[in-house]
Amino acid sequence: MNMAHEPLVQFQDVQLGYGRQVVLENVQLDIFRGDFFGLVGPNGSGKTTLLRCLLGILKPLSGEVTRSAGLRIGYVPQREMLDPLFPLSALDIVLMGRYPCAGVFRSPRRADRDFAMQCLQQVGLGEAAHKLYRELSGGQRQRVLIARALAVEPNLLVLDEPTNGLDLPTENAILGLIERLHAQSSLTIVLVSHVLNVVARYATRMGVLLDGRLLVGDAEELMQKQVLEEVYGVPVCAATRPPLHRSGARDGGGVWQ
Amino acid sequence: MSDWLETWQSPMVQDALRVGIVLAIVAGYLGIYVVLKRIVFVGAALAQVSAAGVALAFLVGWNPLLSAALFALAGSAFFSQPWGERRISREALIGAMFLTFSALTVLLASKGAHGMEEVQHLLAGDILAVAPEEVWRIGVLGVLVLAVFLLLRKEFLLVAFDAETAQSLGYRTRWWEFAFYLMLGGLIGAVIHLVGLVLIFGYLVLPAMGALLLCRHVASAAVVAIVNALLATVAGLLISVVFDLPTTATILALMSAIAALEGLASAAMSHSSR
């Protein structure tokens, strides 16, 4: 069997919701090994619900979600969900990704600490390891959370609105980092955002949430004027802009030529 | 020997000192989580729920410790439930619980043998009135709660800081939350009828507040919180004996003063580092 075409996660005719309230119906979705999958939809369209099911936090009302054996998910939550009052350093937070390895009743070992440090270096934050999370900028905090997800040694990295509230250069830097992780480490990525162009620039496959359903296809296929107008409920004017020159992209993200 | 030294060395004050030291260490440490989790008023509400349990026990002749513990456990189970998107905020619910059980405590106590005197005791408490056999009981409970907390500190920290990620890592956060509230409620329930609501609430909030203002790490904040609580306990007892002052109020006033000093020190440090 071709490993690249083995789904890491498979949703089969899944219905999602809370109690009697159905949020999403007939969800058919395969996340393949090596995918860069973008999930978009307006606020309130059910992105978080689908994400929670993907993470295994929410059980489907009906249908089946199959996860491949050995699946390890590194989850990057929205920064705003975390309380910056906790006196935790960047390294403390990244170490949390090693807690399941350390086991209950045990402190993380030296090797876990070293690995967490490597993850911080991987996202370019080795120097800030001992800085408090609350003293970091929005972009640095996002990198810390990505490093924590990497500390899980994941084969699937799930990011929830990673560019929310970031200025443009920082947004580009974060997306550049995610793209680099995808390319260099063959990491499967699921990127969730309500900002369409953020996802469309990097994802190879996309899922668009519309009226309680999930449309899945190639990014280009779904970026049609008709689909976008239906999803966002406003007229869409297609703007032409030059393609991203990927080879010139540094950590600062892509360079428009 | 001077009068105050004789009083200080009396078994009554020495027992109060032992209980105070246990509370300072255990509640001082738990307080870090209480303040960080922003559940300060859950501590007060749980204490009030336990107080109602004590008032009921006095009225019907049950064991007050058992009754307080049962009420505290029920309260812990209630407060550990996730409070999602409802029409009423969690804060309003905590306030409602506090008020309801305050009223219940007064109503139950008013029909008890000692009436409002009992309510006064439950609210203000009197650490000097702790019976010698209670010292051991509180000591054992304190060691147990502290040991569990120290062993599971990283899990409690992860669940408090980022419950969603904890769930994605396979932690059953609802059980971890329940375990946390169970220990908090158990501690409050076990000591409320001995030291009173205000003192246990003070131990959970003030030492941790000062420590968190001063420290840059959870572990160091926990140590400073314990030191704050120990200082206030020992000095508070001593001052109250020497100057014949109310013990609970003296300890609380010292805890507040220490927290205020640490707040000032923190402000001065951040000002000088600019």
Coordinates of C-alpha atoms in Angstrom, one line a residue:
Chain A
M1 CA 0.0 0.0 0.0
N2 CA 1.3 3.4 -0.9
M3 CA 1.9 5.2 2.5
A4 CA 1.3 8.6 0.9
H5 CA -2.2 7.7 0.1
E6 CA -3.0 6.1 3.4
P7 CA -5.4 8.5 5.3
L8 CA -4.1 9.5 8.7
V9 CA -7.6 10.4 9.7
Q10 CA -10.8 9.5 7.9
F11 CA -14.3 10.9 8.5
Q12 CA -17.0 8.7 7.1
D13 CA -20.5 10.2 6.9
V14 CA -20.0 12.0 10.2
Q15 CA -22.5 14.1 11.9
L16 CA -21.2 16.6 14.5
G17 CA -22.9 18.7 17.1
Y18 CA -23.7 19.2 20.8
G19 CA -26.6 17.4 22.4
R20 CA -29.5 17.7 20.0
Q21 CA -28.0 20.6 18.0
V22 CA -26.4 19.4 14.8
V23 CA -23.6 21.6 13.5
L24 CA -22.2 19.6 10.6
E25 CA -23.7 16.8 8.6
N26 CA -22.4 14.2 6.1
V27 CA -18.8 15.1 6.7
Q28 CA -16.6 13.0 4.4
L29 CA -13.0 13.8 4.8
D30 CA -9.6 12.1 4.4
I31 CA -6.5 13.7 5.7
F32 CA -3.6 12.0 3.9
R33 CA -0.1 11.6 5.0
G34 CA 1.9 14.6 3.7
D35 CA -1.2 16.8 3.1
F36 CA -1.2 20.5 3.6
F37 CA -4.9 20.7 4.3
G38 CA -6.6 24.1 4.8
L39 CA -10.0 24.3 6.6
V40 CA -11.8 27.6 6.0
G41 CA -15.3 29.0 6.7
P42 CA -16.8 32.1 8.2
N43 CA -17.1 32.5 11.9
G44 CA -19.7 30.2 13.4
S45 CA -19.5 27.8 10.4
G46 CA -18.4 24.8 12.5
K47 CA -14.6 25.0 12.2
T48 CA -14.0 24.5 15.9
T49 CA -16.5 21.7 16.0
L50 CA -14.8 19.8 13.2
L51 CA -11.4 20.5 14.8
R52 CA -12.5 19.2 18.2
C53 CA -13.6 16.0 16.5
L54 CA -10.3 15.7 14.6
L55 CA -8.4 16.1 17.9
G56 CA -10.6 13.4 19.5
I57 CA -12.1 15.8 22.0
L58 CA -15.6 15.7 20.6
K59 CA -17.3 12.4 19.7
P60 CA -19.4 12.4 16.5
L61 CA -23.2 12.2 16.9
S62 CA -23.1 9.6 14.1
G63 CA -20.8 8.2 11.5
E64 CA -17.2 7.0 12.0
V65 CA -13.9 8.7 12.5
T66 CA -10.9 6.4 11.9
R67 CA -7.4 7.3 12.9
S68 CA -4.4 5.4 11.6
A69 CA -2.4 3.4 14.1
G70 CA 0.4 5.5 15.7
L71 CA -1.2 8.8 14.9
R72 CA 0.2 11.6 17.0
I73 CA -1.4 15.0 16.8
G74 CA 0.5 18.1 17.7
Y75 CA -2.1 20.8 18.4
V76 CA -1.6 24.5 18.3
P77 CA -4.5 26.3 19.9
Q78 CA -5.5 29.9 19.4
R79 CA -3.2 32.1 21.4
E80 CA -6.1 34.0 22.9
M81 CA -7.3 30.9 24.7
L82 CA -4.2 30.8 26.9
D83 CA -3.9 32.9 30.1
P84 CA -0.6 35.0 30.0
L85 CA -0.8 35.5 33.7
F86 CA 0.7 32.0 34.3
P87 CA 4.4 32.5 35.2
L88 CA 5.6 30.1 32.6
S89 CA 8.7 30.4 30.4
A90 CA 8.8 29.4 26.8
L91 CA 10.6 26.3 27.7
D92 CA 8.1 25.4 30.5
I93 CA 5.3 25.5 27.9
V94 CA 7.2 23.5 25.3
L95 CA 8.0 20.9 27.9
M96 CA 4.2 20.3 28.3
G97 CA 4.4 18.6 24.9
R98 CA 6.6 16.0 26.6
Y99 CA 4.3 15.3 29.6
P100 CA 2.6 12.2 28.1
C101 CA 6.1 10.7 27.4
A102 CA 7.2 11.4 31.0
G103 CA 4.1 9.7 32.4
V104 CA 2.0 10.5 35.4
F105 CA 3.8 11.1 38.7
R106 CA 7.1 11.8 36.9
S107 CA 8.9 15.0 36.1
P108 CA 10.2 15.4 32.5
R109 CA 13.7 14.0 32.2
R110 CA 16.8 15.7 31.0
A111 CA 16.3 14.2 27.5
D112 CA 12.8 15.7 27.4
R113 CA 14.2 19.1 28.3
D114 CA 16.8 18.8 25.6
F115 CA 14.2 17.8 23.1
A116 CA 12.0 20.7 24.1
M117 CA 15.0 23.0 23.6
Q118 CA 15.6 21.6 20.1
C119 CA 12.0 22.3 19.3
L120 CA 12.4 25.9 20.4
Q121 CA 15.5 26.2 18.2
Q122 CA 13.6 24.7 15.3
V123 CA 11.1 27.5 15.5
G124 CA 13.8 30.1 15.9
L125 CA 13.3 30.8 19.6
G126 CA 16.2 29.1 21.2
E127 CA 17.4 32.4 22.7
A128 CA 14.1 33.1 24.3
A129 CA 13.7 29.7 26.1
H130 CA 13.8 31.2 29.6
K131 CA 11.7 34.3 28.8
L132 CA 8.2 34.4 30.3
Y133 CA 5.5 33.6 27.8
R134 CA 3.7 36.8 28.8
E135 CA 6.8 38.9 27.9
L136 CA 6.9 37.5 24.3
S137 CA 5.3 39.2 21.3
G138 CA 2.3 37.6 19.5
G139 CA 4.5 36.0 16.9
Q140 CA 6.9 34.6 19.4
R141 CA 4.0 33.2 21.5
Q142 CA 2.7 31.5 18.3
R143 CA 6.2 30.0 17.8
V144 CA 6.2 28.7 21.3
L145 CA 2.9 26.9 20.8
I146 CA 4.2 25.5 17.5
A147 CA 7.3 24.3 19.3
R148 CA 5.1 22.6 22.0
A149 CA 3.2 20.8 19.3
L150 CA 6.5 19.7 17.7
A151 CA 7.6 18.4 21.1
V152 CA 4.8 15.8 20.9
E153 CA 6.8 14.4 17.9
P154 CA 3.6 14.5 15.8
N155 CA 2.9 13.1 12.4
L156 CA -0.1 15.5 12.1
L157 CA 0.2 19.2 13.1
V158 CA -3.2 21.0 13.6
L159 CA -3.1 24.7 13.9
D160 CA -6.2 26.8 14.9
E161 CA -6.2 30.3 13.5
P162 CA -2.4 30.7 13.9
T163 CA -2.3 34.1 12.3
N164 CA -5.1 35.8 14.2
G165 CA -4.2 39.2 15.5
L166 CA -0.7 39.2 13.9
D167 CA 0.6 42.0 11.7
L168 CA 1.4 41.1 8.1
P169 CA 5.2 40.5 8.4
T170 CA 4.7 38.3 11.5
E171 CA 1.8 36.5 9.7
N172 CA 4.1 35.8 6.8
A173 CA 6.9 34.6 9.1
I174 CA 4.5 32.1 10.9
L175 CA 3.1 30.8 7.6
G176 CA 6.6 30.5 6.3
L177 CA 7.6 28.5 9.3
I178 CA 4.6 26.2 8.9
E179 CA 5.4 25.7 5.2
R180 CA 9.0 24.9 6.1
L181 CA 8.0 22.3 8.6
H182 CA 5.7 20.7 6.0
A183 CA 8.4 20.7 3.4
Q184 CA 11.4 19.7 5.5
S185 CA 9.9 17.3 8.0
S186 CA 7.1 15.9 5.7
L187 CA 4.7 16.9 8.4
T188 CA 1.0 16.6 7.6
I189 CA -0.6 20.0 8.3
V190 CA -4.2 20.9 9.0
L191 CA -4.5 24.7 9.0
V192 CA -7.7 26.2 10.2
S193 CA -8.5 29.8 9.5
H194 CA -11.4 32.1 8.7
V195 CA -9.1 34.1 6.5
L196 CA -9.3 32.5 3.1
N197 CA -6.2 34.0 1.4
V198 CA -4.1 32.8 4.3
V199 CA -5.1 29.2 3.7
A200 CA -5.3 29.4 -0.1
R201 CA -1.7 30.6 -0.3
Y202 CA -0.2 27.4 1.2
A203 CA -2.8 24.6 1.2
T204 CA -2.8 22.0 -1.5
R205 CA -6.2 20.6 -0.4
M206 CA -8.9 22.5 1.2
G207 CA -12.2 22.1 3.0
V208 CA -14.8 24.8 3.0
L209 CA -17.6 24.9 5.5
L210 CA -20.9 26.0 4.1
D211 CA -24.4 25.7 5.6
G212 CA -23.5 22.8 7.9
R213 CA -21.7 20.9 5.2
L214 CA -18.0 20.4 4.3
L215 CA -16.9 20.8 0.7
V216 CA -13.5 19.2 0.1
G217 CA -11.3 19.6 -3.0
D218 CA -8.1 20.9 -4.4
A219 CA -7.3 24.5 -3.4
E220 CA -7.6 25.8 -6.9
E221 CA -10.9 24.0 -7.5
L222 CA -12.5 25.6 -4.4
M223 CA -11.1 29.1 -5.0
Q224 CA -13.7 29.7 -7.7
K225 CA -15.7 32.9 -7.6
Q226 CA -19.0 31.0 -7.3
V227 CA -17.9 28.9 -4.4
L228 CA -16.5 31.9 -2.5
E229 CA -19.6 34.0 -3.0
E230 CA -21.7 31.2 -1.7
V231 CA -19.5 30.7 1.4
Y232 CA -19.0 34.3 2.4
G233 CA -22.4 35.6 1.1
V234 CA -20.8 38.7 -0.5
P235 CA -19.9 39.4 -4.1
V236 CA -16.3 38.4 -4.8
C237 CA -14.0 40.4 -7.0
A238 CA -11.1 38.3 -8.3
A239 CA -7.9 40.3 -7.9
T240 CA -4.9 39.2 -9.8
R241 CA -1.7 39.2 -8.0
P242 CA 1.7 37.7 -8.8
P243 CA 2.5 34.3 -7.5
L244 CA 4.5 33.8 -4.4
H245 CA 8.1 33.4 -5.1
R246 CA 8.7 30.4 -2.8
S247 CA 12.4 30.0 -3.5
G248 CA 13.0 33.5 -2.2
A249 CA 11.0 32.9 1.0
R250 CA 13.0 33.2 4.1
D251 CA 11.7 32.9 7.7
G252 CA 10.0 36.2 7.1
G253 CA 7.6 34.3 4.8
G254 CA 7.1 34.7 1.1
V255 CA 8.2 37.5 -1.1
W256 CA 5.8 38.9 -3.7
Q257 CA 7.5 39.6 -6.9
Chain B
M1 CA 8.7 34.1 82.8
S2 CA 6.6 36.8 81.2
D3 CA 2.9 36.2 80.7
W4 CA 3.0 36.2 77.0
L5 CA 5.8 33.7 76.9
E6 CA 3.8 31.4 79.1
T7 CA 0.7 31.8 76.9
W8 CA 2.8 31.2 73.8
Q9 CA 4.1 27.9 75.3
S10 CA 0.7 26.8 76.3
P11 CA -0.7 23.6 74.6
M12 CA -3.6 25.7 73.1
V13 CA -1.3 28.1 71.3
Q14 CA 1.2 25.3 70.3
D15 CA -1.7 23.3 68.8
A16 CA -2.9 26.4 66.9
L17 CA 0.6 26.9 65.6
R18 CA 0.8 23.3 64.4
V19 CA -2.5 23.6 62.6
G20 CA -1.5 27.0 61.2
I21 CA 1.7 25.6 59.8
V22 CA -0.1 22.7 58.1
L23 CA -2.6 25.1 56.6
A24 CA 0.1 27.5 55.6
I25 CA 2.0 24.8 53.6
V26 CA -0.9 23.1 52.0
A27 CA -3.3 26.0 51.4
G28 CA -0.4 28.3 50.5
Y29 CA 0.6 25.8 47.8
L30 CA -2.9 25.1 46.5
G31 CA -3.6 28.9 46.5
I32 CA -1.2 29.3 43.6
Y33 CA -3.5 27.1 41.4
V34 CA -6.6 28.8 42.9
V35 CA -5.3 32.2 41.9
L36 CA -3.9 31.2 38.5
K37 CA -7.1 29.3 37.6
R38 CA -9.1 32.5 38.5
I39 CA -11.3 30.5 40.8
V40 CA -10.7 32.6 44.0
F41 CA -14.4 32.9 44.6
V42 CA -14.9 29.2 44.1
G43 CA -12.7 28.8 47.2
A44 CA -15.0 31.2 49.1
A45 CA -18.2 29.5 47.7
L46 CA -16.8 26.0 48.6
A47 CA -16.0 27.2 52.1
Q48 CA -19.5 28.6 52.5
V49 CA -21.0 25.3 51.2
S50 CA -18.9 23.4 53.8
A51 CA -20.0 25.9 56.5
A52 CA -23.7 25.0 55.7
G53 CA -22.7 21.4 56.2
V54 CA -21.3 22.2 59.6
A55 CA -24.4 24.1 60.5
L56 CA -26.6 21.2 59.5
A57 CA -24.5 18.8 61.5
F58 CA -24.8 20.9 64.6
L59 CA -28.6 21.1 64.1
V60 CA -29.2 17.4 63.6
G61 CA -26.3 16.0 65.7
W62 CA -24.1 14.6 62.9
N63 CA -20.3 14.7 62.9
P64 CA -19.5 18.2 61.7
L65 CA -16.2 17.1 60.0
L66 CA -18.0 14.4 58.0
S67 CA -20.9 16.7 57.1
A68 CA -18.6 19.5 56.0
A69 CA -16.5 17.1 54.0
L70 CA -19.7 15.7 52.3
F71 CA -21.0 19.1 51.4
A72 CA -17.5 20.1 50.2
L73 CA -17.3 17.1 48.0
A74 CA -20.7 17.7 46.5
G75 CA -19.7 21.4 45.9
S76 CA -16.4 20.2 44.3
A77 CA -18.3 17.9 41.9
F78 CA -20.6 20.8 41.0
F79 CA -17.8 23.4 40.4
S80 CA -15.6 21.0 38.5
Q81 CA -18.2 20.7 35.7
P82 CA -17.3 22.6 32.5
W83 CA -19.4 25.7 32.2
G84 CA -19.7 26.2 28.5
E85 CA -21.8 28.7 26.6
R86 CA -24.7 29.2 28.8
R87 CA -27.0 32.2 29.3
I88 CA -25.5 32.8 32.8
S89 CA -21.8 33.3 33.5
R90 CA -19.9 31.0 35.7
E91 CA -19.1 34.0 37.9
A92 CA -22.8 34.7 38.5
L93 CA -23.3 31.0 39.4
I94 CA -20.5 31.1 42.0
G95 CA -22.0 34.2 43.5
A96 CA -25.4 32.6 43.6
M97 CA -24.0 29.5 45.3
F98 CA -22.1 31.6 47.9
L99 CA -25.3 33.6 48.7
T100 CA -27.5 30.6 48.8
F101 CA -25.3 28.7 51.2
S102 CA -24.6 31.8 53.3
A103 CA -28.4 32.1 53.8
L104 CA -28.7 28.4 54.5
T105 CA -25.9 28.5 57.1
V106 CA -27.6 31.3 59.0
L107 CA -31.0 29.7 58.8
L108 CA -29.7 26.3 60.0
A109 CA -27.6 27.8 62.7
S110 CA -30.4 30.0 64.0
K111 CA -32.3 26.8 64.9
G112 CA -29.2 25.2 66.4
A113 CA -28.4 25.0 70.1
H114 CA -25.9 27.9 69.9
G115 CA -27.7 30.1 67.4
M116 CA -25.9 33.0 65.8
E117 CA -22.8 32.3 67.9
E118 CA -22.3 29.3 65.8
V119 CA -22.5 31.3 62.6
Q120 CA -20.0 33.8 64.0
H121 CA -17.6 30.9 64.8
L122 CA -18.0 29.4 61.3
L123 CA -17.2 32.8 59.7
A124 CA -14.4 34.1 61.8
G125 CA -13.3 30.8 63.4
D126 CA -10.9 30.5 66.2
I127 CA -7.7 28.6 65.4
L128 CA -6.9 28.8 69.2
A129 CA -9.8 26.6 69.9
V130 CA -8.6 23.6 67.9
A131 CA -8.8 20.3 69.9
P132 CA -5.5 18.4 70.3
E133 CA -6.9 15.3 68.5
E134 CA -7.8 17.5 65.5
V135 CA -4.2 18.5 65.0
W136 CA -3.2 15.0 64.0
R137 CA -6.2 14.6 61.7
I138 CA -5.4 17.9 59.9
G139 CA -1.7 16.9 59.8
V140 CA -2.4 13.6 58.1
L141 CA -4.9 15.2 55.6
G142 CA -2.4 18.0 54.9
V143 CA 0.4 15.6 54.1
L144 CA -1.9 13.5 51.9
V145 CA -3.2 16.5 49.9
L146 CA 0.2 18.0 49.5
A147 CA 1.7 14.6 48.4
V148 CA -0.9 14.1 45.7
F149 CA -0.5 17.7 44.5
L150 CA 3.2 17.5 44.3
L151 CA 3.1 14.2 42.4
L152 CA 0.5 15.4 40.0
R153 CA 1.6 19.0 39.7
K154 CA 2.5 19.0 36.1
E155 CA -0.8 17.5 35.0
F156 CA -2.7 20.0 37.2
L157 CA -0.7 22.8 35.6
L158 CA -1.3 21.7 32.1
V159 CA -5.0 21.3 32.6
A160 CA -5.2 24.7 34.3
F161 CA -3.2 26.4 31.6
D162 CA -4.5 24.8 28.5
A163 CA -7.3 22.2 28.9
E164 CA -7.9 21.8 25.2
T165 CA -4.3 20.9 24.4
A166 CA -4.4 18.6 27.4
Q167 CA -7.4 16.8 26.0
S168 CA -5.7 16.5 22.6
L169 CA -2.8 14.8 24.4
G170 CA -5.2 12.3 25.9
Y171 CA -5.8 13.7 29.4
R172 CA -9.3 13.4 30.7
T173 CA -9.6 17.0 31.8
R174 CA -12.9 16.6 33.5
W175 CA -11.5 14.0 35.9
W176 CA -8.4 16.1 36.5
E177 CA -10.6 19.1 37.3
F178 CA -12.7 16.9 39.6
A179 CA -9.5 15.7 41.3
F180 CA -8.4 19.2 41.8
Y181 CA -11.7 20.4 43.3
L182 CA -11.9 17.3 45.4
M183 CA -8.7 18.1 47.2
L184 CA -9.5 21.7 47.5
G185 CA -13.0 20.9 48.8
G186 CA -11.7 18.2 51.0
L187 CA -9.2 20.5 52.6
I188 CA -11.7 23.3 53.1
G189 CA -14.3 20.9 54.4
A190 CA -11.9 19.4 56.9
V191 CA -10.8 22.7 58.5
I192 CA -13.8 25.1 58.1
H193 CA -15.4 24.2 61.5
L194 CA -12.0 24.6 63.2
V195 CA -10.5 27.8 61.7
G196 CA -13.5 29.4 60.1
L197 CA -14.3 30.5 56.5
V198 CA -12.4 33.8 56.5
L199 CA -9.1 32.3 57.5
I200 CA -9.1 29.4 55.1
F201 CA -10.1 31.7 52.3
G202 CA -7.3 34.0 53.3
Y203 CA -4.7 31.2 53.2
L204 CA -5.9 30.3 49.7
V205 CA -5.7 33.8 48.3
L206 CA -3.3 36.2 50.0
P207 CA 0.0 34.3 50.2
A208 CA -0.3 33.1 46.6
M209 CA -1.3 36.6 45.4
G210 CA 1.9 38.2 46.8
A211 CA 4.0 35.3 45.6
L212 CA 2.7 35.6 42.0
L213 CA 3.3 39.3 42.0
L214 CA 6.9 38.7 43.0
C215 CA 8.0 35.5 41.2
R216 CA 8.6 34.6 37.6
H217 CA 8.1 30.8 37.9
V218 CA 5.3 28.6 39.3
A219 CA 7.7 26.6 41.5
S220 CA 9.3 29.6 43.1
A221 CA 5.9 31.3 43.5
A222 CA 4.7 28.1 45.4
V223 CA 7.7 28.3 47.7
V224 CA 7.3 32.0 48.3
A225 CA 3.5 31.5 48.9
I226 CA 4.3 28.9 51.6
V227 CA 6.9 31.2 53.2
N228 CA 4.4 34.1 53.2
A229 CA 1.7 31.9 54.8
L230 CA 4.2 30.5 57.4
L231 CA 5.5 34.0 58.3
A232 CA 2.0 35.4 58.7
T233 CA 0.9 32.4 60.8
V234 CA 3.8 32.4 63.2
A235 CA 4.1 36.2 63.5
G236 CA 0.3 36.6 63.6
L237 CA -0.1 34.1 66.5
L238 CA 2.8 35.6 68.4
I239 CA 1.5 39.2 67.9
S240 CA -2.0 38.2 68.8
V241 CA -0.7 36.6 72.0
V242 CA 1.6 39.4 73.0
F243 CA -0.9 42.2 72.3
D244 CA -4.0 40.3 73.0
L245 CA -5.5 40.7 69.6
P246 CA -8.0 38.5 67.7
T247 CA -5.8 35.8 66.1
T248 CA -7.6 35.3 62.8
A249 CA -7.7 39.0 62.0
T250 CA -4.0 39.4 63.0
I251 CA -2.9 36.5 60.7
L252 CA -5.1 37.9 57.8
A253 CA -3.8 41.4 58.3
L254 CA -0.2 40.2 58.2
M255 CA -0.9 38.1 55.0
S256 CA -2.4 41.3 53.4
A257 CA 0.6 43.4 54.5
I258 CA 3.0 40.8 53.1
A259 CA 1.1 40.6 49.8
A260 CA 1.1 44.4 49.6
L261 CA 4.8 44.7 50.3
E262 CA 5.5 42.1 47.6
G263 CA 3.3 44.0 45.2
L264 CA 5.3 47.2 45.9
A265 CA 8.6 45.3 45.5
S266 CA 7.4 43.9 42.2
A267 CA 6.4 47.3 41.0
A268 CA 9.7 48.8 42.0
M269 CA 11.6 46.0 40.3
S270 CA 9.7 46.4 37.0
H271 CA 10.2 50.2 37.2
S272 CA 14.0 49.8 37.7
S273 CA 14.3 47.3 34.9
R274 CA 12.7 49.7 32.4

